[in-house]
Short mmCIF file of C-alpha atoms in Angstrom, two decimals:
data_model
loop_
_atom_site.label_atom_id
_atom_site.label_comp_id
_atom_site.label_asym_id
_atom_site.label_seq_id
_atom_site.Cartn_x
_atom_site.Cartn_y
_atom_site.Cartn_z
CA MET A 18 0.00 0.00 0.00
CA SER A 19 1.32 3.42 -0.89
CA THR A 20 2.32 5.93 1.75
CA LYS A 21 0.60 9.26 1.92
CA LYS A 22 1.02 12.24 4.17
CA PHE A 23 -2.00 12.58 6.45
CA ILE A 24 -2.60 15.56 8.70
CA TYR A 25 -5.24 15.65 11.41
CA LEU A 26 -6.45 19.16 11.96
CA ASN A 27 -7.71 19.58 15.53
CA ARG A 28 -9.31 22.94 16.24
CA LYS A 29 -11.84 22.26 18.99
CA ALA A 30 -11.53 21.96 22.75
CA PRO A 31 -12.29 18.57 24.33
CA TYR A 32 -15.51 17.64 26.24
CA GLY A 33 -17.76 20.45 24.92
CA THR A 34 -18.13 18.40 21.76
CA VAL A 35 -17.04 14.89 20.84
CA TYR A 36 -14.74 15.89 17.96
CA ALA A 37 -11.50 15.70 19.96
CA LEU A 38 -12.20 12.21 21.30
CA GLU A 39 -13.35 10.81 17.98
CA SER A 40 -10.41 12.42 16.19
CA LEU A 41 -8.06 10.65 18.58
CA GLU A 42 -9.85 7.38 17.86
CA VAL A 43 -9.16 7.84 14.14
CA VAL A 44 -5.50 8.60 14.76
CA LEU A 45 -5.06 5.43 16.82
CA ILE A 46 -6.70 3.29 14.12
CA ALA A 47 -4.76 5.07 11.38
CA ALA A 48 -1.46 4.11 12.99
CA ALA A 49 -1.97 0.54 11.76
CA PHE A 50 -1.91 1.76 8.16
CA GLU A 51 1.71 2.92 8.34
CA GLN A 52 1.12 6.23 6.70
CA ASP A 53 3.03 9.45 7.37
CA VAL A 54 0.91 10.98 10.13
CA SER A 55 1.01 14.50 11.55
CA LEU A 56 -1.29 16.05 14.10
CA ALA A 57 -1.91 19.78 14.21
CA PHE A 58 -3.43 21.43 17.26
CA ILE A 59 -4.53 24.95 16.53
CA ASP A 60 -7.14 27.37 17.86
CA ASP A 61 -9.02 25.79 20.80
CA GLY A 62 -7.60 22.44 19.72
CA VAL A 63 -4.57 23.22 21.91
CA TYR A 64 -6.75 22.52 24.96
CA GLN A 65 -6.90 18.85 23.94
CA ILE A 66 -3.33 18.28 25.07
CA ILE A 67 -3.18 20.55 28.09
CA LYS A 68 -1.96 19.21 31.45
CA GLY A 69 -4.10 18.61 34.48
CA GLN A 70 -7.43 17.73 32.90
CA ASN A 71 -9.84 16.45 35.55
CA THR A 72 -13.25 15.32 34.38
CA ASP A 73 -14.49 13.84 37.68
CA GLY A 74 -17.07 16.56 38.08
CA ILE A 75 -18.60 16.35 34.61
CA GLY A 76 -19.08 12.60 34.49
CA MET A 77 -17.17 12.20 31.24
CA LYS A 78 -14.16 10.02 30.52
CA ASN A 79 -10.84 11.84 30.79
CA PHE A 80 -9.20 10.69 27.57
CA SER A 81 -6.21 13.03 27.77
CA LYS A 82 -3.97 10.19 28.99
CA THR A 83 -4.49 8.42 25.69
CA TYR A 84 -2.41 11.06 23.89
CA HIS A 85 0.61 9.62 25.72
CA ALA A 86 0.16 6.41 23.73
CA LEU A 87 0.65 8.18 20.40
CA GLY A 88 4.43 7.84 20.63
CA ASP A 89 4.08 4.05 20.90
CA TYR A 90 2.05 4.15 17.68
CA ASP A 91 4.83 6.01 15.86
CA VAL A 92 2.77 9.17 15.82
CA ASN A 93 5.44 11.65 16.83
CA LYS A 94 4.83 14.72 14.71
CA ILE A 95 2.57 16.77 16.92
CA TYR A 96 2.47 20.37 15.79
CA VAL A 97 1.06 23.05 18.05
CA SER A 98 0.40 26.58 16.89
CA ALA A 99 2.51 29.11 18.78
CA GLU A 100 0.00 31.84 18.00
CA SER A 101 -2.93 29.79 19.29
CA LEU A 102 -1.07 29.11 22.55
CA GLU A 103 -0.10 32.73 22.97
CA GLU A 104 -3.61 34.03 22.25
CA ARG A 105 -4.89 31.80 25.03
CA GLY A 106 -2.22 32.74 27.57
CA LEU A 107 -0.63 29.30 27.33
CA SER A 108 2.91 28.07 26.79
CA VAL A 109 4.55 24.76 26.05
CA ASP A 110 4.86 24.19 29.81
CA ASP A 111 1.08 23.95 30.02
CA LEU A 112 1.04 21.01 27.61
CA MET A 113 1.36 17.34 28.48
CA PRO A 114 4.88 16.08 27.80
CA LEU A 115 4.16 13.81 24.84
CA THR A 116 7.19 11.76 23.85
CA TYR A 117 8.38 8.90 21.67
CA GLU A 118 11.40 6.64 21.62
CA ASP A 119 13.60 7.27 18.60
CA GLU A 120 14.63 3.91 17.14
CA ASP A 121 17.26 5.63 15.00
CA ASP A 122 18.90 7.12 18.07
CA ASP A 123 19.23 4.16 20.44
CA TRP A 124 15.61 4.54 21.59
CA ALA A 125 16.29 7.89 23.17
CA GLU A 126 13.15 9.51 24.55
CA LYS A 127 12.30 12.65 22.61
CA THR A 128 9.47 15.11 22.60
CA SER A 129 6.80 14.71 19.94
CA ILE A 130 5.57 18.26 20.38
CA LYS A 131 6.79 20.98 18.08
CA ILE A 132 5.62 24.51 18.68
CA ILE A 133 5.39 26.11 15.27
CA SER A 134 4.79 29.52 13.75
CA ASN A 135 2.09 30.21 11.19
CA VAL A 136 4.77 30.22 8.49
CA GLN A 137 5.90 26.74 9.50
CA LEU A 138 2.32 25.54 9.73
CA THR A 139 1.65 26.85 6.24
CA LYS A 140 4.58 24.87 4.90
CA ILE A 141 3.58 21.68 6.71
CA MET A 142 -0.01 21.98 5.49
CA SER A 143 1.12 22.49 1.91
CA GLU A 144 3.04 19.18 1.97
CA GLN A 145 0.04 17.03 2.93
CA ASP A 146 -1.87 14.62 0.69
CA VAL A 147 -4.89 14.21 2.94
CA CYS A 148 -6.28 16.55 5.58
CA LEU A 149 -8.83 15.16 8.01
CA SER A 150 -10.60 17.94 9.92
CA PHE A 151 -12.35 17.45 13.24
CA MET B 28 -4.29 23.51 -2.02
CA LEU B 29 -7.98 24.25 -1.64
CA HIS B 30 -9.19 25.75 1.65
CA ILE B 31 -12.91 25.37 2.24
CA VAL B 32 -14.49 27.70 4.79
CA ASN B 33 -18.10 27.07 5.79
CA LYS B 34 -18.72 29.49 8.63
CA SER B 35 -19.36 33.21 8.78
CA SER B 36 -16.42 35.27 10.01
CA PHE B 37 -18.90 36.88 12.42
CA GLU B 38 -19.55 33.53 14.08
CA ARG B 39 -16.27 31.61 14.04
CA ASN B 40 -12.56 32.20 13.62
CA SER B 41 -12.20 29.62 10.85
CA LEU B 42 -11.61 32.19 8.09
CA LYS B 43 -8.98 33.93 10.20
CA SER B 44 -7.24 30.64 11.01
CA CYS B 45 -7.39 29.62 7.38
CA LEU B 46 -5.82 32.91 6.30
CA ASN B 47 -2.99 32.30 8.77
CA THR B 48 -2.18 29.05 7.06
CA ILE B 49 -2.42 29.55 3.32
CA ASP B 50 0.53 29.81 1.01
CA ASP B 51 0.97 31.85 -2.18
CA THR B 52 -0.79 29.30 -4.35
CA SER B 53 -3.70 28.35 -2.09
CA ILE B 54 -7.21 29.33 -2.94
CA ILE B 55 -10.23 29.76 -0.71
CA LEU B 56 -13.73 28.50 -1.37
CA LEU B 57 -16.58 29.86 0.74
CA ILE B 58 -19.57 27.53 1.16
CA GLU B 59 -22.60 27.29 3.46
CA ASP B 60 -22.51 30.14 6.00
CA GLY B 61 -18.97 30.85 4.83
CA VAL B 62 -20.49 32.80 1.93
CA ILE B 63 -21.42 35.56 4.38
CA SER B 64 -17.73 36.46 4.14
CA ALA B 65 -18.21 36.94 0.40
CA ALA B 66 -20.65 39.80 0.93
CA ASN B 67 -19.65 43.40 1.40
CA ASN B 68 -19.35 43.97 5.14
CA VAL B 69 -16.90 45.20 7.77
CA ASN B 70 -14.91 41.96 7.47
CA SER B 71 -14.46 42.23 3.69
CA TYR B 72 -10.92 43.54 4.18
CA MET B 73 -9.90 40.04 5.29
CA LEU B 74 -10.31 38.69 1.77
CA ALA B 75 -9.86 41.79 -0.41
CA ASP B 76 -6.24 41.23 -1.40
CA LEU B 77 -6.68 37.53 -2.11
CA ALA B 78 -9.82 38.25 -4.09
CA ALA B 79 -7.95 40.83 -6.17
CA ASP B 80 -5.52 38.02 -6.90
CA SER B 81 -8.44 35.85 -8.15
CA ARG B 82 -8.01 33.39 -5.32
CA VAL B 83 -11.37 33.61 -3.56
CA PHE B 84 -14.37 31.64 -4.73
CA ALA B 85 -17.87 31.39 -3.29
CA LEU B 86 -20.59 28.84 -3.95
CA GLN B 87 -23.35 30.47 -5.98
CA GLU B 88 -26.10 28.21 -4.63
CA ASP B 89 -25.26 29.15 -1.03
CA ILE B 90 -25.09 32.85 -1.93
CA ASP B 91 -28.49 32.65 -3.63
CA ALA B 92 -30.03 30.74 -0.73
CA ARG B 93 -28.99 33.48 1.66
CA GLY B 94 -30.26 36.28 -0.57
CA ILE B 95 -26.94 38.08 -0.87
CA SER B 96 -26.21 37.73 -4.58
CA SER B 97 -26.43 41.51 -5.05
CA LYS B 98 -24.00 42.11 -2.17
CA VAL B 99 -21.03 40.06 -3.30
CA ALA B 100 -17.75 41.93 -2.83
CA ASP B 101 -15.51 42.82 -5.77
CA ASN B 102 -13.37 40.16 -7.41
CA ILE B 103 -14.95 37.21 -5.63
CA LYS B 104 -15.55 34.49 -8.18
CA LEU B 105 -18.75 32.48 -8.09
CA VAL B 106 -18.88 28.76 -8.82
CA ASP B 107 -21.69 26.21 -8.80
CA TYR B 108 -21.37 22.68 -7.41
CA ALA B 109 -19.80 21.53 -10.67
CA GLY B 110 -17.26 24.32 -10.26
CA PHE B 111 -16.71 23.21 -6.67
CA VAL B 112 -15.85 19.74 -7.99
CA ASP B 113 -13.45 21.27 -10.53
CA LEU B 114 -11.68 23.22 -7.79
CA VAL B 115 -11.24 20.06 -5.72
CA VAL B 116 -9.82 18.27 -8.75
CA GLU B 117 -7.53 21.10 -9.87
CA GLN B 118 -6.26 22.46 -6.56
CA GLY B 119 -4.85 19.35 -4.90
CA THR B 120 -5.38 18.56 -1.23
CA ALA B 121 -8.60 19.96 0.19
CA VAL B 122 -8.55 21.41 3.70
CA SER B 123 -11.90 21.95 5.41
CA TRP B 124 -11.93 24.54 8.18
CA VAL B 125 -14.84 22.91 10.03
CA MET C 3 -10.59 11.19 -10.52
CA LYS C 4 -11.30 9.13 -7.39
CA ILE C 5 -12.90 11.22 -4.66
CA SER C 6 -13.97 10.31 -1.13
CA ILE C 7 -16.14 12.24 1.28
CA GLN C 8 -16.21 12.48 5.06
CA ILE C 9 -19.42 13.76 6.69
CA ASN C 10 -19.22 14.85 10.32
CA GLU C 11 -22.77 16.01 10.98
CA GLY C 12 -26.26 14.54 11.00
CA PRO C 13 -29.01 15.48 8.58
CA TYR C 14 -31.24 18.58 8.94
CA GLN C 15 -29.37 20.17 11.90
CA HIS C 16 -26.40 21.13 9.72
CA GLN C 17 -26.03 21.73 6.01
CA ALA C 18 -23.01 19.40 5.86
CA SER C 19 -24.84 16.35 4.55
CA ASP C 20 -26.80 18.39 1.99
CA SER C 21 -23.63 20.08 0.74
CA ALA C 22 -21.84 16.75 0.56
CA TYR C 23 -24.75 15.25 -1.35
CA GLN C 24 -24.87 18.10 -3.89
CA PHE C 25 -21.10 17.88 -4.28
CA THR C 26 -21.20 14.10 -4.73
CA LYS C 27 -23.99 14.32 -7.29
CA ALA C 28 -22.07 16.97 -9.25
CA ALA C 29 -18.87 14.90 -9.11
CA ILE C 30 -20.65 11.82 -10.45
CA ALA C 31 -22.28 13.91 -13.20
CA LYS C 32 -18.79 15.02 -14.22
CA GLY C 33 -17.68 11.42 -14.54
CA HIS C 34 -15.61 11.23 -11.37
CA GLU C 35 -15.64 8.14 -9.25
CA ILE C 36 -16.85 8.48 -5.68
CA PHE C 37 -14.76 5.87 -3.94
CA ARG C 38 -16.49 6.14 -0.58
CA VAL C 39 -18.69 8.37 1.55
CA PHE C 40 -17.74 7.95 5.19
CA PHE C 41 -20.19 9.02 7.88
CA TYR C 42 -18.55 9.94 11.17
CA HIS C 43 -19.47 11.73 14.41
CA ASP C 44 -23.20 12.64 14.26
CA GLY C 45 -22.90 12.03 10.52
CA VAL C 46 -23.91 8.44 11.26
CA ASP C 47 -27.49 9.67 11.74
CA ASN C 48 -27.70 10.14 7.97
CA ALA C 49 -28.13 6.38 7.74
CA SER C 50 -31.31 6.00 9.78
CA ARG C 51 -34.06 4.22 7.86
CA PHE C 52 -36.52 5.58 10.45
CA THR C 53 -36.11 9.13 9.17
CA VAL C 54 -39.50 10.66 8.37
CA PRO C 55 -39.24 14.29 7.25
CA PRO C 56 -42.36 16.32 6.40
CA GLN C 57 -43.64 15.63 2.88
CA ASP C 58 -42.56 19.00 1.49
CA ASP C 59 -38.98 18.58 2.72
CA ARG C 60 -36.15 16.64 1.13
CA HIS C 61 -35.50 13.11 2.35
CA ILE C 62 -31.75 13.21 2.90
CA VAL C 63 -31.39 9.54 3.85
CA ASN C 64 -33.24 8.35 0.76
CA LYS C 65 -31.30 10.77 -1.44
CA TRP C 66 -28.04 9.21 -0.30
CA ALA C 67 -29.55 5.74 -0.64
CA GLU C 68 -30.65 6.42 -4.21
CA LEU C 69 -27.18 7.66 -5.05
CA GLY C 70 -25.86 4.39 -3.67
CA ILE C 71 -27.49 2.37 -6.41
CA LYS C 72 -26.43 4.47 -9.38
CA ASN C 73 -22.86 5.71 -9.55
CA ALA C 74 -20.78 6.98 -12.48
CA ASP C 75 -19.46 3.79 -14.08
CA GLY C 76 -22.23 1.63 -12.68
CA SER C 77 -20.31 0.80 -9.53
CA ASP C 78 -21.96 1.50 -6.19
CA VAL C 79 -21.15 4.55 -4.13
CA GLU C 80 -19.96 3.14 -0.87
CA LEU C 81 -21.93 4.63 1.99
CA VAL C 82 -20.01 3.61 5.08
CA VAL C 83 -21.09 4.36 8.64
CA CYS C 84 -18.45 4.28 11.37
CA VAL C 85 -19.30 1.45 13.75
CA ALA C 86 -17.94 3.04 16.93
CA ALA C 87 -19.67 6.36 16.27
CA ALA C 88 -22.88 4.56 15.25
CA LEU C 89 -23.15 2.28 18.29
CA ARG C 90 -22.55 5.22 20.61
CA ARG C 91 -25.50 7.02 19.04
CA GLY C 92 -27.93 4.11 18.88
CA MET C 93 -27.45 3.37 15.20
CA LEU C 94 -27.41 -0.40 14.67
CA ASP C 95 -27.62 -2.79 11.79
CA GLU C 96 -29.01 -6.29 12.20
CA SER C 97 -25.71 -7.87 13.10
CA GLU C 98 -24.74 -5.24 15.69
CA ALA C 99 -28.24 -5.35 17.17
CA SER C 100 -28.10 -9.10 17.70
CA LYS C 101 -24.52 -8.90 18.97
CA ASN C 102 -25.61 -6.37 21.58
CA GLY C 103 -28.93 -8.02 22.42
CA ILE C 104 -31.07 -5.18 21.10
CA ASP C 105 -34.38 -6.01 19.45
CA GLY C 106 -34.31 -3.63 16.52
CA ASN C 107 -32.09 -2.10 13.92
CA ASN C 108 -32.22 1.17 12.05
CA ILE C 109 -29.46 1.32 9.44
CA HIS C 110 -30.86 1.81 5.94
CA PRO C 111 -29.84 -1.14 3.73
CA ALA C 112 -28.03 1.17 1.28
CA PHE C 113 -25.50 1.95 4.03
CA ARG C 114 -23.10 -0.43 5.71
CA ILE C 115 -21.44 -0.29 9.10
CA SER C 116 -17.69 -0.67 9.21
CA GLY C 117 -14.57 0.42 11.06
CA LEU C 118 -12.57 3.63 11.03
CA GLY C 119 -9.98 1.89 8.91
CA GLN C 120 -12.36 2.46 6.01
CA LEU C 121 -11.85 6.22 6.37
CA ILE C 122 -8.08 5.89 6.31
CA GLU C 123 -8.28 3.50 3.40
CA ALA C 124 -10.46 6.02 1.55
CA GLY C 125 -7.76 8.64 2.13
CA ILE C 126 -5.11 6.30 0.78
CA GLN C 127 -7.03 5.01 -2.23
CA SER C 128 -8.62 8.26 -3.36
CA ASP C 129 -7.05 11.17 -5.20
CA ARG C 130 -9.01 13.57 -3.00
CA LEU C 131 -10.82 13.45 0.31
CA VAL C 132 -13.23 16.26 1.12
CA VAL C 133 -14.58 16.82 4.65
CA PHE C 134 -18.00 18.32 5.29
CA GLY C 135 -18.78 19.32 8.87
CA ASP C 136 -20.13 21.93 11.24
#
């Protein structure tokens, strides 16, 4: 099967709507297809991977821990918009430390998160074959 | 690359986010409530330069449905669904700003 | 050209399914092949055979169903409903109903339930994938 570049465009906060959860479910299934996968978190999508989510009081499943599994699925290109973070008073320190083990570098643990400018995001978007929006 | 925007710029930030992310060859297609951004209004400046460059399209059927066909801003090109299909075919990867 | 469609919203509440239908019809009329229409999130509700709109309104489910039996080159348009999203929302075909001990099913026979892999496969196999959502 041919390899294509897939990007998952995540622009909505979790819990208020189901898009974030069901987007994550697609990404986890997609990993089995061995495509080139990137995730982009922009606008309120950045809240999907923020630290310290606690859903006890709303009776919904806290699925934020699942993002930690992405590295094990070889999903390690997680792009986060610098502008979206800044607009919301957030920084990289507010995000969950999502990592992967680099098999080409003696399984060293590395961060999957790349904070990118709009210019970088534009370039990454322009390289994609398929964009799935949630 | 084809960027499809389906919400009014008065309701959502999708047009703004899209504009942050397009390169020199991208084009924008306004559909559904996105066509509100094709009408002359205080947000028209957002698209004026791109439209002058012939890179902004709006779906005629959605414009007509919303009764704004006489209000379409300068240089915005109108396409029907067949034209929408052509844009998808010609412009490569389609990005929907849902 | 081979085109696939992803629909994220249910019928009537959002225009997404109508837009996708008009787009799909226009694409077929132009001789393109619709490889698959994938219904995700609330989009799964487009497959309910219990849908009864007022007589003067369009019947979105039947419109999709009719498209399913007459595609460009005679091949069927694949109308695929995501199983995980469908079960969550009470959309069941006969097999899922019996598997889950529920005495009824509501998926229109023109649609079929399948996994998320079908969405990824559509992205891989098609020249274009277009998302319609909220």
